[in-house]
PDB file of C-alpha atoms in Angstrom:
ATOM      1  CA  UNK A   1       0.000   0.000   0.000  1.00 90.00           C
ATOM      2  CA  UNK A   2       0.698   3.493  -0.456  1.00 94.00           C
ATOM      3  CA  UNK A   3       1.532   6.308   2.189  1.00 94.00           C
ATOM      4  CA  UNK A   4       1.307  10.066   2.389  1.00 95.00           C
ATOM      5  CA  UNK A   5       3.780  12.405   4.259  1.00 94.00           C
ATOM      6  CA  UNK A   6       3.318  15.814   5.465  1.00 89.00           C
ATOM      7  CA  UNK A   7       5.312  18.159   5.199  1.00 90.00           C
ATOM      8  CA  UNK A   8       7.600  16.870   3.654  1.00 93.00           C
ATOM      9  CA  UNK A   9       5.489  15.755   0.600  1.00 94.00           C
ATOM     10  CA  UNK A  10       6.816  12.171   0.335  1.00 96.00           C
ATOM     11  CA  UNK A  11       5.014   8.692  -0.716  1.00 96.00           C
ATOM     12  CA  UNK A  12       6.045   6.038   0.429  1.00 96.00           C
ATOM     13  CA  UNK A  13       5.249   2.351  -0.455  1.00 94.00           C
ATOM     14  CA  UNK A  14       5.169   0.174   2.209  1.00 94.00           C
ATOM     15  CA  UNK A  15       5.262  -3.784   1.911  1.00 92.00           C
ATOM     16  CA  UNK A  16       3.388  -5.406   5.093  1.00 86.00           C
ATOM     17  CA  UNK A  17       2.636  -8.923   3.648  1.00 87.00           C
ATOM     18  CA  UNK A  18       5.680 -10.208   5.683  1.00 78.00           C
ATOM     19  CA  UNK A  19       4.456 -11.506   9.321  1.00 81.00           C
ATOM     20  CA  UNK A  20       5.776  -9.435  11.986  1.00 83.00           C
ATOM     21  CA  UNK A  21       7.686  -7.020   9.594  1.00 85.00           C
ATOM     22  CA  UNK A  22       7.606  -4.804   6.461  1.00 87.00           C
ATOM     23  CA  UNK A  23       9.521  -2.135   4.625  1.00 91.00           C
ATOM     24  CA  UNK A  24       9.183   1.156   2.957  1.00 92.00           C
ATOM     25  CA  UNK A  25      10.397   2.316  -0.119  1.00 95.00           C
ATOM     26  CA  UNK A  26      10.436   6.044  -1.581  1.00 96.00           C
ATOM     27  CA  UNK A  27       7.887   5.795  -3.968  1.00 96.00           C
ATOM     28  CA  UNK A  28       7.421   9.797  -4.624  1.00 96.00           C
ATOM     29  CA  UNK A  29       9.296  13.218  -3.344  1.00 95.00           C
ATOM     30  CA  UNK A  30       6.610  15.508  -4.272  1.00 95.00           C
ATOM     31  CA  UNK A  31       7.205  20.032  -4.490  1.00 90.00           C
ATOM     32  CA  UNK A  32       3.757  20.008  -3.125  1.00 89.00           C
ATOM     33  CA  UNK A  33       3.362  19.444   1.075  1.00 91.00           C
ATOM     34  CA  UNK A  34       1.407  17.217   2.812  1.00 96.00           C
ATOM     35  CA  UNK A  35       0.243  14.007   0.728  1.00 97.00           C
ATOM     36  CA  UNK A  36      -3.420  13.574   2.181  1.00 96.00           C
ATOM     37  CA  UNK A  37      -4.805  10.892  -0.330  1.00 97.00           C
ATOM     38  CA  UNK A  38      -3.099   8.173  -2.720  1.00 97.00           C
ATOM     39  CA  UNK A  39      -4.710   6.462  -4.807  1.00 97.00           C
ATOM     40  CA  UNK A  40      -2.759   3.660  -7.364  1.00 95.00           C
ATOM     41  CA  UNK A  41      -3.745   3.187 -10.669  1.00 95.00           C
ATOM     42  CA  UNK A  42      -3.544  -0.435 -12.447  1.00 92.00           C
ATOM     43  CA  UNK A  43      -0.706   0.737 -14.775  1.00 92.00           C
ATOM     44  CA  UNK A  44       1.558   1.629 -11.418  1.00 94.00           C
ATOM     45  CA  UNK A  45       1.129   5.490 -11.780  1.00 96.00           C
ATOM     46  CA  UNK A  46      -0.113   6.914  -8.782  1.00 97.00           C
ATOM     47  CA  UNK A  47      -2.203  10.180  -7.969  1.00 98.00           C
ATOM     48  CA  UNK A  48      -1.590  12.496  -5.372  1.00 98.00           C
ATOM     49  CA  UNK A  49      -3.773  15.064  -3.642  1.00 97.00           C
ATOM     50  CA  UNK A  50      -1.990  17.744  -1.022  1.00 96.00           C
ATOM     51  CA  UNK A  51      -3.278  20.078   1.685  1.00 94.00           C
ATOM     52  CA  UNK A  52      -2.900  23.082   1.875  1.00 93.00           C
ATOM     53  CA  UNK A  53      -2.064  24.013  -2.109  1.00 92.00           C
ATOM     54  CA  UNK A  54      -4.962  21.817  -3.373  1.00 95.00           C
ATOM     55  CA  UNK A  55      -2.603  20.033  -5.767  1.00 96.00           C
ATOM     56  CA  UNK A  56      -3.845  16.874  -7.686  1.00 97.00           C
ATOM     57  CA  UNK A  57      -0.424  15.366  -9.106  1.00 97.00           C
ATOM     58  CA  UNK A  58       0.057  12.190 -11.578  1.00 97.00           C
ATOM     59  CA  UNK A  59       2.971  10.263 -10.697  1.00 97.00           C
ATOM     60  CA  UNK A  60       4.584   7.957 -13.237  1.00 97.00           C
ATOM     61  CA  UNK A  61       8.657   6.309 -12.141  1.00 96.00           C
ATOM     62  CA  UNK A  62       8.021   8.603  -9.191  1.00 95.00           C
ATOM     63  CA  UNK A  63       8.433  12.151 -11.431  1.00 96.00           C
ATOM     64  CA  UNK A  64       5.579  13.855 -11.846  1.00 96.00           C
ATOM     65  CA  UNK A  65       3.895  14.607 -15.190  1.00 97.00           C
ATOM     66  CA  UNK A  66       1.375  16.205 -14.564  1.00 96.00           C
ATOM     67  CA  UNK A  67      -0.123  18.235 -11.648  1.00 96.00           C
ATOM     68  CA  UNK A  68      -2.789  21.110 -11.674  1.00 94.00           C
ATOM     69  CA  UNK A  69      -3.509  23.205  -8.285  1.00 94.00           C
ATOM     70  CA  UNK A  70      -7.020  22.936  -7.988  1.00 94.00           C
ATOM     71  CA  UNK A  71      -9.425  26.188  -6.223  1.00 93.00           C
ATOM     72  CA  UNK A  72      -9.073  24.322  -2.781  1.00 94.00           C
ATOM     73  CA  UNK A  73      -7.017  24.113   0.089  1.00 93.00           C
ATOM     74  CA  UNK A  74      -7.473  20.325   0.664  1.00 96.00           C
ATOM     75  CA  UNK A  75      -7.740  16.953  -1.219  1.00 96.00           C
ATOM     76  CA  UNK A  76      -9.063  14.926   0.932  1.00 96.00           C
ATOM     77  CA  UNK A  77      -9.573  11.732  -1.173  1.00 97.00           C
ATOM     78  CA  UNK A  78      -9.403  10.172  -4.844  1.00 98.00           C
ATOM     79  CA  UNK A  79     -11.956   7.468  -6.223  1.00 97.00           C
ATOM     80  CA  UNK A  80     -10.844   6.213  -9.301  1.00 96.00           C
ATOM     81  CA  UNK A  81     -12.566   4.656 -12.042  1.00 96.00           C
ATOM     82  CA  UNK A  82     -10.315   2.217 -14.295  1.00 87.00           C
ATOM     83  CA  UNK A  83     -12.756   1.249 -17.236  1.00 86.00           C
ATOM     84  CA  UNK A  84     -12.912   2.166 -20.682  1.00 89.00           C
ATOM     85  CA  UNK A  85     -12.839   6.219 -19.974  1.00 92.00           C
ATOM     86  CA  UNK A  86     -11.105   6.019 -16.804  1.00 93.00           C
ATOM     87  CA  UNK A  87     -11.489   9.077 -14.754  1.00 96.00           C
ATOM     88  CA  UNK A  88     -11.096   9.973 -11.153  1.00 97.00           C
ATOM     89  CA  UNK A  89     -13.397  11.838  -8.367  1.00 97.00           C
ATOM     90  CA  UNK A  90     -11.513  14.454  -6.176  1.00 97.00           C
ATOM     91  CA  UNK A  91     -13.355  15.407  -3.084  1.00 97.00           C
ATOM     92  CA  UNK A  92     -11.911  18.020  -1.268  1.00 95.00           C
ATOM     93  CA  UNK A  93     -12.260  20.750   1.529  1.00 93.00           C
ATOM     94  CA  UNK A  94     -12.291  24.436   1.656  1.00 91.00           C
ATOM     95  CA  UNK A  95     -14.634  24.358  -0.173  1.00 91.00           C
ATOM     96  CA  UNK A  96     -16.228  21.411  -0.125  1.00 93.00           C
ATOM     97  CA  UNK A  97     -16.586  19.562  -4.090  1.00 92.00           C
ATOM     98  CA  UNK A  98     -16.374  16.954  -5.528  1.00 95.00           C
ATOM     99  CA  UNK A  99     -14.583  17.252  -9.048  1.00 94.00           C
ATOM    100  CA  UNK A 100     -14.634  14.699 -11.773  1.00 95.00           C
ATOM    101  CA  UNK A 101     -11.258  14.658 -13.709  1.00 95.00           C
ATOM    102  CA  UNK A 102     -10.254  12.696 -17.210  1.00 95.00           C
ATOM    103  CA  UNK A 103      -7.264  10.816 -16.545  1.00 95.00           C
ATOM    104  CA  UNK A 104      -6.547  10.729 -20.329  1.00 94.00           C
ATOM    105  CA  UNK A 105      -6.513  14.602 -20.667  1.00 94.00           C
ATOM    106  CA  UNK A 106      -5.010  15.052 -17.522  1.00 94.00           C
ATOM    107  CA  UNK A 107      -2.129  13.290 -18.041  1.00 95.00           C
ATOM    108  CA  UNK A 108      -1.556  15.078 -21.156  1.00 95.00           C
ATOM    109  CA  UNK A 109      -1.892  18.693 -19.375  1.00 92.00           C
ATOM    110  CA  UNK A 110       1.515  19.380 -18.178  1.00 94.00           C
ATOM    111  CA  UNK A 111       2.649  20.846 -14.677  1.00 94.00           C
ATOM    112  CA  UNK A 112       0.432  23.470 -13.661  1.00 90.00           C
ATOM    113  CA  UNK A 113       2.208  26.186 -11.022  1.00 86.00           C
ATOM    114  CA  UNK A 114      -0.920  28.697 -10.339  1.00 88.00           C
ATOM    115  CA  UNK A 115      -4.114  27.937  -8.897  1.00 88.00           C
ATOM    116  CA  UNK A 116      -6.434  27.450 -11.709  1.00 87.00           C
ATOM    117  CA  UNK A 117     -10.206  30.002 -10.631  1.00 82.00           C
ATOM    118  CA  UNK A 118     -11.578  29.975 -13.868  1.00 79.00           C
ATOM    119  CA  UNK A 119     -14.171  27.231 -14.827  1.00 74.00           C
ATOM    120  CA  UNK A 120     -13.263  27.493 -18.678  1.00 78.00           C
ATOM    121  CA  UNK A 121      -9.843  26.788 -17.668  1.00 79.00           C
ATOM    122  CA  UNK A 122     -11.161  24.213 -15.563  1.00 77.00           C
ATOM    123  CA  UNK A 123     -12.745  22.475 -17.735  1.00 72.00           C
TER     124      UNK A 123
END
């Protein structure tokens, strides 16, 4: 499984299936701060969400390729959806929404640096 740090931004993933032990591995060393949700995707990228720049980041050979900062201050989880179209659900805090995001256009976006406001842009 996968683990979030704060504030230093790190994921780590961690190996528990041995009885009585496991280890951790840098999976991640992420710009962004605090790593509140993780979610893995079948092809081994990994999304990140972060608290308290709001920044969704997609994380392939643990560089980033894509990241936007989203009009929040929290991500507070990640539901993906792995069919045919996948996509992901971001819910987040301050303020509360729920945002539905194309994985297929996202990871095509580039890094993002400002906080995106405008719902064109958005989109």
């Amino acid at each position: 499984f996968f683990v979030g740090t704060g504030p230093e931004g790190k994921i780590f993933r961690v190996d528990a299936t041995a009885p009585g032990a496991f280890t951790a591995e840098l999976a991640a060393d992420l710009e962004a701060t605090h790593v509140f949700a993780v979610a893995a995707m079948r092809d081994g990228a990994l999304l990140a969400g972060t608290s308290p720049q709001g920044t969704l980041s997609l994380i392939r050979a643990g560089a980033v390729v894509a990241a936007v900062n989203l009009p929040v201050d929290s991500i507070l989880d990640l539901s993906l959806y792995q069919g045919p179209e996948p996509f992901v659900l971001v819910a987040t805090g301050n303020p509360g929404r729920i945002y539905r995001v194309d994985l297929a256009a996202f990871a095509t976006a580039g890094i993002g640096t400002e906080k995106i406001t405008d719902a064109a842009e958005l989109a």
